[in-house]
PDB file of N, CA and C in Angstrom:
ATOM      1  N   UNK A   1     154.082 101.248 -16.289  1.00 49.00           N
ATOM      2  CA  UNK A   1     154.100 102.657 -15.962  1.00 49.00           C
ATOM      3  C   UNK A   1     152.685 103.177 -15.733  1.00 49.00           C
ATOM      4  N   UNK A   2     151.729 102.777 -16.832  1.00 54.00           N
ATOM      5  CA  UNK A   2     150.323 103.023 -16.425  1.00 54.00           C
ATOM      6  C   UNK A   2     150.055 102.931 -15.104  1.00 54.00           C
ATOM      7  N   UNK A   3     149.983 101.305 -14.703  1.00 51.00           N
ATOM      8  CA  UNK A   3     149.752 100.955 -13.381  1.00 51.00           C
ATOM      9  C   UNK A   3     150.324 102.004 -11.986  1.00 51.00           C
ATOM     10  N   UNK A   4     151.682 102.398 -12.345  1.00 54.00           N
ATOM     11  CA  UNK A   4     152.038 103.311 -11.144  1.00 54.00           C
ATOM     12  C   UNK A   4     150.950 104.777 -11.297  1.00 54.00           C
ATOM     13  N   UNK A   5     150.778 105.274 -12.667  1.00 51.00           N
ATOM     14  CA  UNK A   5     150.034 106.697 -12.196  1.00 51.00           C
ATOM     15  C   UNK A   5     148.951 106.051 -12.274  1.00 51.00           C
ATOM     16  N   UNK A   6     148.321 105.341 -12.145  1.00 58.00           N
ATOM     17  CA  UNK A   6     146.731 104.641 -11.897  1.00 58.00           C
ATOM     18  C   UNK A   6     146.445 104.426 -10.571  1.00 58.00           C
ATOM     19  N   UNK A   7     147.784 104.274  -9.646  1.00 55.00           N
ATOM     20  CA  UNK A   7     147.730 103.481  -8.238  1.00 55.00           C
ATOM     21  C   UNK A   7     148.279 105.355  -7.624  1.00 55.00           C
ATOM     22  N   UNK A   8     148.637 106.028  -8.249  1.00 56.00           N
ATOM     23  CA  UNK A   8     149.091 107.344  -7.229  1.00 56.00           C
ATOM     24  C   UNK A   8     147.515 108.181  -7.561  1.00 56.00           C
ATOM     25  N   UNK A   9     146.875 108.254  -8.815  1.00 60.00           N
ATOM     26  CA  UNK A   9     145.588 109.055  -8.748  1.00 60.00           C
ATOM     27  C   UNK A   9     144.650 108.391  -7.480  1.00 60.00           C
ATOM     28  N   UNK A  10     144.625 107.180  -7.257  1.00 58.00           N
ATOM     29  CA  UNK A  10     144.165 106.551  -6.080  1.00 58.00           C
ATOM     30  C   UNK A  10     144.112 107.151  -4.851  1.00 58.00           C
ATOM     31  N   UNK A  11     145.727 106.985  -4.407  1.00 58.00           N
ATOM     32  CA  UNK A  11     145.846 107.570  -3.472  1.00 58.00           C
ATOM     33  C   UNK A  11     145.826 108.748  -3.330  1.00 58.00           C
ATOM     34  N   UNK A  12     145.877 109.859  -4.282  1.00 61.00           N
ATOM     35  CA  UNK A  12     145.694 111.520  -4.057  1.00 61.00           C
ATOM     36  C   UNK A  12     144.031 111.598  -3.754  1.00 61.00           C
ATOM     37  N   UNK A  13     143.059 110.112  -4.364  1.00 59.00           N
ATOM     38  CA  UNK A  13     141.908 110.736  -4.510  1.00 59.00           C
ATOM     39  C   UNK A  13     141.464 109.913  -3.156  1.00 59.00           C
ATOM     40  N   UNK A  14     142.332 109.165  -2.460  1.00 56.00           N
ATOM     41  CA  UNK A  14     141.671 108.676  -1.042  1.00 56.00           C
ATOM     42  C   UNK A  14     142.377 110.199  -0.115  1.00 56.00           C
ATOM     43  N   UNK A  15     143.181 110.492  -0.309  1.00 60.00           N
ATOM     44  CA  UNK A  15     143.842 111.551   0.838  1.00 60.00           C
ATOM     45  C   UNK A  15     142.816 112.963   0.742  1.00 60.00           C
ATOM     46  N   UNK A  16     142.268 113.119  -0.930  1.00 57.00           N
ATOM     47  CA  UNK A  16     141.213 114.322  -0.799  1.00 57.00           C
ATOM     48  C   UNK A  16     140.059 113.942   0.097  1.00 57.00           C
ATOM     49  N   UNK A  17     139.529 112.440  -0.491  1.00 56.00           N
ATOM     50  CA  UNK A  17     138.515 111.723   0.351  1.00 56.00           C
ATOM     51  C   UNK A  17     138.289 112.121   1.993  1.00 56.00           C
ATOM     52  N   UNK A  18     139.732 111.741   2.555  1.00 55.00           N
ATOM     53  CA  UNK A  18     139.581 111.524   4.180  1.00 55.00           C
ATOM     54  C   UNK A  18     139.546 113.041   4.309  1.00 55.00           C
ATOM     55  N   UNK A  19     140.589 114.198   3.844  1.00 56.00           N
ATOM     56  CA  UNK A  19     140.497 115.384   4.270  1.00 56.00           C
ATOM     57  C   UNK A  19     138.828 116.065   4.505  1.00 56.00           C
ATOM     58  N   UNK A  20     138.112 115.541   3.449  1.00 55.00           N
ATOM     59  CA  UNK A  20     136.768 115.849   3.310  1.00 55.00           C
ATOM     60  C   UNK A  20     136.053 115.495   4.690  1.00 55.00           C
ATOM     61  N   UNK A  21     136.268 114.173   4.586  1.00 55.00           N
ATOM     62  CA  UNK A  21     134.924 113.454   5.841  1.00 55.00           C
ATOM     63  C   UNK A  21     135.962 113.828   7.457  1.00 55.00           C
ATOM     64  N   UNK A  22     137.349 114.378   7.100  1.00 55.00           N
ATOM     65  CA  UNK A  22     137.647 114.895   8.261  1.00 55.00           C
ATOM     66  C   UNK A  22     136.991 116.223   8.883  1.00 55.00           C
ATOM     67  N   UNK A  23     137.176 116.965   7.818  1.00 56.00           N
ATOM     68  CA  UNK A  23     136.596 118.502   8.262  1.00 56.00           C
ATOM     69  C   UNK A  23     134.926 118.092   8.970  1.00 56.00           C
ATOM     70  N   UNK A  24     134.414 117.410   7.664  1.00 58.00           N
ATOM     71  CA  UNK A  24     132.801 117.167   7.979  1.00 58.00           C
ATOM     72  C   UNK A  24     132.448 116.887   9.463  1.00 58.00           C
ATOM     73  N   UNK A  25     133.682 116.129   9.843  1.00 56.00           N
ATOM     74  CA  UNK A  25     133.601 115.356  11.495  1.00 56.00           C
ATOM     75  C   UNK A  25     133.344 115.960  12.357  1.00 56.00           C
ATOM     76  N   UNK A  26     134.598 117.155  11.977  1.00 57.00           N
ATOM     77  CA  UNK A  26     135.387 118.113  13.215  1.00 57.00           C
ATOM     78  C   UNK A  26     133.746 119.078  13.435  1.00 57.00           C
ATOM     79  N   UNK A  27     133.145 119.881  12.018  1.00 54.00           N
ATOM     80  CA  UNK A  27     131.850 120.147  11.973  1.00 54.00           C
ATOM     81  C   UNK A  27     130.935 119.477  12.526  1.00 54.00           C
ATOM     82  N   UNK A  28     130.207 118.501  12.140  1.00 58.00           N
ATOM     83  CA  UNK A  28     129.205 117.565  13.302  1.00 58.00           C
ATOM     84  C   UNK A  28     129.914 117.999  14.859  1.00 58.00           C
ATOM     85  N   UNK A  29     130.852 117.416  14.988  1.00 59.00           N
ATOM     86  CA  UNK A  29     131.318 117.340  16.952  1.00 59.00           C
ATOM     87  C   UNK A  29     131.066 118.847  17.020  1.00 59.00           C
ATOM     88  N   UNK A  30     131.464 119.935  16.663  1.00 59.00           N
ATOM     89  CA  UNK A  30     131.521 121.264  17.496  1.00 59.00           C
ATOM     90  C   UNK A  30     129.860 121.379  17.544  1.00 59.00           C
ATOM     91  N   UNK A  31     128.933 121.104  16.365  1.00 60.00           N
ATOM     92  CA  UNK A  31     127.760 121.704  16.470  1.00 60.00           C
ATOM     93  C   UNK A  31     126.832 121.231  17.983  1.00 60.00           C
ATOM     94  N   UNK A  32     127.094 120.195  18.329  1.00 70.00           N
ATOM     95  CA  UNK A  32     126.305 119.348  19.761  1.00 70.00           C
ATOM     96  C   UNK A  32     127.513 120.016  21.197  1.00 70.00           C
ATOM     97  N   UNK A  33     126.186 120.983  21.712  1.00 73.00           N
ATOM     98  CA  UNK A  33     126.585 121.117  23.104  1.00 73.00           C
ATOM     99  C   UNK A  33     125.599 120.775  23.636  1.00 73.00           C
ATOM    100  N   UNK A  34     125.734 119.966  24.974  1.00 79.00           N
ATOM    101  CA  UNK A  34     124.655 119.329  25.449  1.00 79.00           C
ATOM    102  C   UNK A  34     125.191 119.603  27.192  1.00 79.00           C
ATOM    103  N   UNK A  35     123.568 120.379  27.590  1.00 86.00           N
ATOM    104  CA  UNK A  35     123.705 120.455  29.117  1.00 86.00           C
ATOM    105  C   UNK A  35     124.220 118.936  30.202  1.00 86.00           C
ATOM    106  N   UNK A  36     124.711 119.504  30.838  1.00 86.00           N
ATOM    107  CA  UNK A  36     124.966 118.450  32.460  1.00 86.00           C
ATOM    108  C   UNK A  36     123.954 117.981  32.519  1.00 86.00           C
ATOM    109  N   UNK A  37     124.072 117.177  32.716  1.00 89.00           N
ATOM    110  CA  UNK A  37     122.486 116.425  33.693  1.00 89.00           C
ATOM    111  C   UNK A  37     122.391 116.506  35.077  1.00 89.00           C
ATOM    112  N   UNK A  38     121.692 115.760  35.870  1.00 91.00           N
ATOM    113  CA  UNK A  38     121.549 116.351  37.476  1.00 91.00           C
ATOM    114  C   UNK A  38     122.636 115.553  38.043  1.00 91.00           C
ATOM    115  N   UNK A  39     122.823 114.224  37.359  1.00 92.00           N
ATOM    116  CA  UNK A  39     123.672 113.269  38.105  1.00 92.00           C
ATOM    117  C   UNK A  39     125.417 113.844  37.559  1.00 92.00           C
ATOM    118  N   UNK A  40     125.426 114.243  36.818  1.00 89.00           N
ATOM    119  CA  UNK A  40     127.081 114.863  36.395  1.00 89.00           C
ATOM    120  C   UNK A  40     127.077 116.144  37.224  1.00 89.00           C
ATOM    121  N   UNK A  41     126.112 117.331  37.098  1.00 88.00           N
ATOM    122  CA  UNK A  41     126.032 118.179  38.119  1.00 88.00           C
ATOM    123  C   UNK A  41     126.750 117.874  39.708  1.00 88.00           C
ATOM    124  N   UNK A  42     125.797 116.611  40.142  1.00 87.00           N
ATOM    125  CA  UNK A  42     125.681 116.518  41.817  1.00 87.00           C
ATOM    126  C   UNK A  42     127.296 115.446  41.966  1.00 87.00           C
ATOM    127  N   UNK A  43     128.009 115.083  40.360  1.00 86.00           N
ATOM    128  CA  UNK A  43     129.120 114.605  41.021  1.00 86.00           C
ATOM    129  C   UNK A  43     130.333 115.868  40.815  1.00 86.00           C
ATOM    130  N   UNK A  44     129.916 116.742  40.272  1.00 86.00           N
ATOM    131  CA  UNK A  44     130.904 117.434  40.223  1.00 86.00           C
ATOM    132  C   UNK A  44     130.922 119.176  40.944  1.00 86.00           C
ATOM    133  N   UNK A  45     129.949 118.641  42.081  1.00 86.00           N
ATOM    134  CA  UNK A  45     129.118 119.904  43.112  1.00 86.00           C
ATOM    135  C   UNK A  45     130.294 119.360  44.360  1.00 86.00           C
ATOM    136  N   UNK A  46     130.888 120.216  44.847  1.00 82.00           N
ATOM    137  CA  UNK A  46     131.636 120.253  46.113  1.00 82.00           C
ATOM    138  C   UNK A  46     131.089 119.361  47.218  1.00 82.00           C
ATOM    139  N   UNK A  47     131.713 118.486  47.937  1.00 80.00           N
ATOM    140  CA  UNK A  47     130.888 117.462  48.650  1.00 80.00           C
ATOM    141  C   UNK A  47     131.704 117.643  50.305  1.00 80.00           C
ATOM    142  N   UNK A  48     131.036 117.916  51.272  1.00 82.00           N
ATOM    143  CA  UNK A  48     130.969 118.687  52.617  1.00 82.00           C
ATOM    144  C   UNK A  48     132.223 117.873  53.108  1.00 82.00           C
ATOM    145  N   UNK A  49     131.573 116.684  52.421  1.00 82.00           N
ATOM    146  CA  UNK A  49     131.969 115.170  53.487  1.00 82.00           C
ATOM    147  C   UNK A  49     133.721 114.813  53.341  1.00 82.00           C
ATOM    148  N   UNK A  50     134.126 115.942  51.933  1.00 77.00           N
ATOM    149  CA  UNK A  50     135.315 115.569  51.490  1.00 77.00           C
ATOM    150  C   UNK A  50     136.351 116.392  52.117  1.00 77.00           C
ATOM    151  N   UNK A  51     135.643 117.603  52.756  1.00 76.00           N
ATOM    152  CA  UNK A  51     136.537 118.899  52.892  1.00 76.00           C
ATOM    153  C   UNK A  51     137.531 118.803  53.890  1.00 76.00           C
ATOM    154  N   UNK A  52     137.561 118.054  54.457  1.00 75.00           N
ATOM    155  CA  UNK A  52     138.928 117.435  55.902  1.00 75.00           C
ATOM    156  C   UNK A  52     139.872 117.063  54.755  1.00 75.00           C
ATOM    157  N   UNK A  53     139.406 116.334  53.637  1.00 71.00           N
ATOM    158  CA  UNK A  53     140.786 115.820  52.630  1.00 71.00           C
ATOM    159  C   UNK A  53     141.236 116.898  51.752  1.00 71.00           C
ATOM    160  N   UNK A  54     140.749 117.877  51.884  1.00 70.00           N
ATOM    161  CA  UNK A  54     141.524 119.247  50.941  1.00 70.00           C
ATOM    162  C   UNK A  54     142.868 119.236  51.137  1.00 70.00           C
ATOM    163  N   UNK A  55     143.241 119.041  52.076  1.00 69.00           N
ATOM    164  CA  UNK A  55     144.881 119.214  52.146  1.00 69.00           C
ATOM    165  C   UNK A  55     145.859 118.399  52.364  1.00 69.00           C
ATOM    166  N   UNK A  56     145.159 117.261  51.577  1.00 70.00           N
ATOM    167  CA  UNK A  56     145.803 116.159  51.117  1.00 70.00           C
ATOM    168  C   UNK A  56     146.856 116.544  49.875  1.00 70.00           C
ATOM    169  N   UNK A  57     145.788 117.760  48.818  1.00 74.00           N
ATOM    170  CA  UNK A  57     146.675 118.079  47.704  1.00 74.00           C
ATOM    171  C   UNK A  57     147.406 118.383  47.920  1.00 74.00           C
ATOM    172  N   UNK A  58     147.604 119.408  49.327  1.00 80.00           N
ATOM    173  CA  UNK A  58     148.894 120.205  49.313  1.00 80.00           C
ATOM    174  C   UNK A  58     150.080 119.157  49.618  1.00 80.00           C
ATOM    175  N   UNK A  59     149.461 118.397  50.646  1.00 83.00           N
ATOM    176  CA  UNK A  59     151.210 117.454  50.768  1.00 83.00           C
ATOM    177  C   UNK A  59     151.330 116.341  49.827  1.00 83.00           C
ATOM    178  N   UNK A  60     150.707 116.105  48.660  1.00 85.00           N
ATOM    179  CA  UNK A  60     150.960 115.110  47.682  1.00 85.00           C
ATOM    180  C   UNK A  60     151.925 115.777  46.848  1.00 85.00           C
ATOM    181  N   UNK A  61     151.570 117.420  46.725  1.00 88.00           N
ATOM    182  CA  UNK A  61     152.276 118.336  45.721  1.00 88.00           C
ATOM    183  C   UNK A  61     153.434 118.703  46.278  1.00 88.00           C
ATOM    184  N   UNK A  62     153.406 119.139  47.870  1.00 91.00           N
ATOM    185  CA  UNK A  62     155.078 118.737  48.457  1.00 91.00           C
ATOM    186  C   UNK A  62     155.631 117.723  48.507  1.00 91.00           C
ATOM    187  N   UNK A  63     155.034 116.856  48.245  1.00 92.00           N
ATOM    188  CA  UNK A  63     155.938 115.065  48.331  1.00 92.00           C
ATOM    189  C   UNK A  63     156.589 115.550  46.898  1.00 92.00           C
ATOM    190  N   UNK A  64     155.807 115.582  46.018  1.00 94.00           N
ATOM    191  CA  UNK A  64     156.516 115.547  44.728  1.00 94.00           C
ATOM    192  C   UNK A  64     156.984 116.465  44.480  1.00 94.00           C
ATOM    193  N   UNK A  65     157.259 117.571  45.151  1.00 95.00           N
ATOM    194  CA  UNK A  65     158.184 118.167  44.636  1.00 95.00           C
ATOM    195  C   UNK A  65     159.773 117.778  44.923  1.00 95.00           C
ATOM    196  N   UNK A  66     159.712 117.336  46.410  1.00 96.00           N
ATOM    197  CA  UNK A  66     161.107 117.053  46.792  1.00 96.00           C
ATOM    198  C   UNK A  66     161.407 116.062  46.153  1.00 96.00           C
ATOM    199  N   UNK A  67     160.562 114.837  45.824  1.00 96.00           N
ATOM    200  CA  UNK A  67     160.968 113.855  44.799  1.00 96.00           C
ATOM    201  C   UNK A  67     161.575 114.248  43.508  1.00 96.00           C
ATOM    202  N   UNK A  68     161.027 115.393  43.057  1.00 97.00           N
ATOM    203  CA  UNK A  68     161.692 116.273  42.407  1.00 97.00           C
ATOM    204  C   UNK A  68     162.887 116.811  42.080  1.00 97.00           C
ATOM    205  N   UNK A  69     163.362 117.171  43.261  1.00 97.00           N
ATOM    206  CA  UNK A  69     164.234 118.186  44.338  1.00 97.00           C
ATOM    207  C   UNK A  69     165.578 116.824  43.989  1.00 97.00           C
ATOM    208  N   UNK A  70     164.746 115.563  44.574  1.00 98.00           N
ATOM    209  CA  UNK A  70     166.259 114.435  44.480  1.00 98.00           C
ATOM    210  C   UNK A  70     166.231 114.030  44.129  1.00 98.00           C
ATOM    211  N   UNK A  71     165.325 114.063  42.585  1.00 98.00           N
ATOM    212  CA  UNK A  71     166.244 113.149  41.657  1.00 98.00           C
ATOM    213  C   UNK A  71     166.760 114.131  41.230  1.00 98.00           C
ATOM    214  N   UNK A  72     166.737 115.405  41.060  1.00 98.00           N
ATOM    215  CA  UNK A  72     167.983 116.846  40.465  1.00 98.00           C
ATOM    216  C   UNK A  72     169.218 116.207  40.922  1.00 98.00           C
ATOM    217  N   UNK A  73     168.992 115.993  42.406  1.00 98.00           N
ATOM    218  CA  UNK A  73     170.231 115.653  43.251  1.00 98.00           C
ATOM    219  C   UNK A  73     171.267 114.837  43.086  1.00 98.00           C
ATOM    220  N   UNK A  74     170.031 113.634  42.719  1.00 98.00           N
ATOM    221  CA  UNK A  74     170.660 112.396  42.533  1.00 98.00           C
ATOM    222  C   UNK A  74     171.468 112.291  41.091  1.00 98.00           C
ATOM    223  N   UNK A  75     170.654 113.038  40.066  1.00 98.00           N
ATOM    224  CA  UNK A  75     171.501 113.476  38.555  1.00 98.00           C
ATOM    225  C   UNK A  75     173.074 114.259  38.547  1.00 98.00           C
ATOM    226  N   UNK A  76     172.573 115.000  39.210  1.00 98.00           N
ATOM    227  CA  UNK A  76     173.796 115.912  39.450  1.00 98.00           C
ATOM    228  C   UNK A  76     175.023 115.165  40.189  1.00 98.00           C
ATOM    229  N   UNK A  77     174.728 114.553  41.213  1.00 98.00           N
ATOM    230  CA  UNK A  77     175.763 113.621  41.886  1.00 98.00           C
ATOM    231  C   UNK A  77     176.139 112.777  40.811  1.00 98.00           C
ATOM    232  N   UNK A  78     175.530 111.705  39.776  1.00 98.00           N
ATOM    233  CA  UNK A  78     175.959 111.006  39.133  1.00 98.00           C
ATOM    234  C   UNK A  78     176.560 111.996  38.154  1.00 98.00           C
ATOM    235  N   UNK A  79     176.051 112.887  37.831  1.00 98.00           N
ATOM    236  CA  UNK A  79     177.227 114.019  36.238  1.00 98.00           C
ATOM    237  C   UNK A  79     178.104 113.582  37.075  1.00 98.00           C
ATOM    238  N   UNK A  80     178.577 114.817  38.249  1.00 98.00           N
ATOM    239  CA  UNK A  80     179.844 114.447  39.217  1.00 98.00           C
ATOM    240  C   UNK A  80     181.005 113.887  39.179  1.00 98.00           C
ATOM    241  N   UNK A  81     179.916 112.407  39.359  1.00 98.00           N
ATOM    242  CA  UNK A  81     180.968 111.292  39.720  1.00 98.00           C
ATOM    243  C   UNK A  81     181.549 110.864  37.923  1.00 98.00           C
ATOM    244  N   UNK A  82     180.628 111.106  37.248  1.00 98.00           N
ATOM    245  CA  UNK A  82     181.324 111.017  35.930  1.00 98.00           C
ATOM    246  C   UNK A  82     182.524 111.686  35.679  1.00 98.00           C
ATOM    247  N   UNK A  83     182.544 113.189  36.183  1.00 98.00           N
ATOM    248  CA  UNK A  83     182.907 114.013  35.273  1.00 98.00           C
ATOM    249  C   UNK A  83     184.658 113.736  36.712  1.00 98.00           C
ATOM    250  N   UNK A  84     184.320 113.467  37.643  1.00 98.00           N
ATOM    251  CA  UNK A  84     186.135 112.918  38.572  1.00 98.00           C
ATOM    252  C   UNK A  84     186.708 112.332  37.916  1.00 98.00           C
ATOM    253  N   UNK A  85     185.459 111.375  37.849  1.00 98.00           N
ATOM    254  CA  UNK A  85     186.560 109.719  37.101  1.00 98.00           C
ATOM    255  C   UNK A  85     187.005 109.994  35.654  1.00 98.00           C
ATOM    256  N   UNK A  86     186.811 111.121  35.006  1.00 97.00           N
ATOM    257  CA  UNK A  86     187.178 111.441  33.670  1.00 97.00           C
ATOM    258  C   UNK A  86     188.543 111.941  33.419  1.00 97.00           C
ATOM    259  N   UNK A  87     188.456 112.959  34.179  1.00 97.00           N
ATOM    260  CA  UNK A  87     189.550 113.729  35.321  1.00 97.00           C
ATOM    261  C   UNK A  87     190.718 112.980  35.664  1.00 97.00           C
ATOM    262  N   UNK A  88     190.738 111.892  36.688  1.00 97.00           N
ATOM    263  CA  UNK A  88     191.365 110.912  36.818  1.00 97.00           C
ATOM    264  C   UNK A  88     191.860 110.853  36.292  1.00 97.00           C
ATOM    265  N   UNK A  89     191.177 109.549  35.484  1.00 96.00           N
ATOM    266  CA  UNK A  89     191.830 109.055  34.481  1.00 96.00           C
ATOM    267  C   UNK A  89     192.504 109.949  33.333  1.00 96.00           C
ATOM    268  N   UNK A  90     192.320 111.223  33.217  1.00 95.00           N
ATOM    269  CA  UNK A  90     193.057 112.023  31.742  1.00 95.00           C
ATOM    270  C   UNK A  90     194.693 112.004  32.494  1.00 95.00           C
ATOM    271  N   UNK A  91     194.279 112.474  34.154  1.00 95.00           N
ATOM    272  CA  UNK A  91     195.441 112.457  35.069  1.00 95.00           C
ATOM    273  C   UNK A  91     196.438 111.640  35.211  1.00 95.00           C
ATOM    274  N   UNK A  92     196.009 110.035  35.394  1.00 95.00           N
ATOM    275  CA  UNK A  92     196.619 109.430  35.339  1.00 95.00           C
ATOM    276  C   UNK A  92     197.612 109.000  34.087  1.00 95.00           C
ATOM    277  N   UNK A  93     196.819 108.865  32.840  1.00 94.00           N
ATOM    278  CA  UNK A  93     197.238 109.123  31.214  1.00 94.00           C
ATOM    279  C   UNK A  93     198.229 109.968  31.221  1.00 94.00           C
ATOM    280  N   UNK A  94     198.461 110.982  31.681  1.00 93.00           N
ATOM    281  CA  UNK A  94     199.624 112.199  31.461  1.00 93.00           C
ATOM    282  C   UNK A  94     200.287 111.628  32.732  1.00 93.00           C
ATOM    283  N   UNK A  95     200.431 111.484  33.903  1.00 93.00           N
ATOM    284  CA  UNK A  95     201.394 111.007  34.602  1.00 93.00           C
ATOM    285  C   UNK A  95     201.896 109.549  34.055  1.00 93.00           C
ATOM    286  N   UNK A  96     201.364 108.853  33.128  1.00 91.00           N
ATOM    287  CA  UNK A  96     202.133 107.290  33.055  1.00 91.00           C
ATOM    288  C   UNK A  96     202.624 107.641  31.206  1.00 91.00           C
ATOM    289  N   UNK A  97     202.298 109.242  30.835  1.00 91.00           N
ATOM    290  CA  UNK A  97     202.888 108.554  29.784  1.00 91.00           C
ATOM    291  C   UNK A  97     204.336 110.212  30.442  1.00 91.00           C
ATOM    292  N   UNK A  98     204.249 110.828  31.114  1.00 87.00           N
ATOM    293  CA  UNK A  98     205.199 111.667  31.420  1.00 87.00           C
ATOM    294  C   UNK A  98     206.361 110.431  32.606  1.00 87.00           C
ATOM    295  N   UNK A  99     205.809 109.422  32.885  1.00 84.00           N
ATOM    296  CA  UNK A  99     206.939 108.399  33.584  1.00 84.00           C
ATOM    297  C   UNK A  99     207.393 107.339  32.392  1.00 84.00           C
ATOM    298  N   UNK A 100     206.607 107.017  31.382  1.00 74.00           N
ATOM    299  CA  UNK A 100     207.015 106.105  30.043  1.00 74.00           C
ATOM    300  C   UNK A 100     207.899 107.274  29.406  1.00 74.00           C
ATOM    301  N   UNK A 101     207.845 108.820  29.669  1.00 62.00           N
ATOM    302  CA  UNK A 101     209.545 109.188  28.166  1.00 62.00           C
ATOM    303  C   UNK A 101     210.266 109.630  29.421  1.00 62.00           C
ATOM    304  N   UNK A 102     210.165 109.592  30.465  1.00 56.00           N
ATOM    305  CA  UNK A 102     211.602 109.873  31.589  1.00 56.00           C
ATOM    306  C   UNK A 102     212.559 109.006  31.168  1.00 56.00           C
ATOM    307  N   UNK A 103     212.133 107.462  31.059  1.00 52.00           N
ATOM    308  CA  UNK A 103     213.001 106.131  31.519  1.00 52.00           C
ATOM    309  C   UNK A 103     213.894 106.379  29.770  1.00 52.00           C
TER     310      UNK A 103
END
């Protein structure tokens, strides 16, 4: 019995542990802001040479939308076809058991 509350003070005192050197972390990272440099600047400066491909986004973002558009389509057709053949078959069930108490 010792051994179990010997092995749980452990672990309460590793979980205070990490909470500690977590916060400490999150502190260090926010304190460092550090300027662009010229070379992150000049890759992320508008480039002349690219501007014919601007409207590439637009029809990548209409491609995907209709891709979009059919697989809705294609879902919905398959509910559908589920939801006939369910149909059906309940149909058929009541017509073969309304011809099984005629006879």
């Amino acid at each position: 019995m010792a051994f179990i509350l010997n092995k749980m003070g452990i672990a309460s005192n590793f979980r205070a542990h990490s909470q500690k050197t977590e916060d400490s972390l999150s502190l260090i990272r926010r304190a460092y802001h550090m300027e662009l440099g010229p070379r992150e600047k000049a890759l992320l400066a508008d480039d002349p040479a690219l501007k014919r491909f601007k409207s590439h986004k637009k029809s990548v973002w209409r491609l995907k939308r209709v891709g979009d558009v059919l697989t809705l389509v294609v879902v919905a057709g398959c509910c559908y076809e589920i939801y006939v053949k369910a149909v059906m078959r309940e149909e058929a069930r009541k017509q073969a058991t309304a011809a099984g108490g005629s006879e």
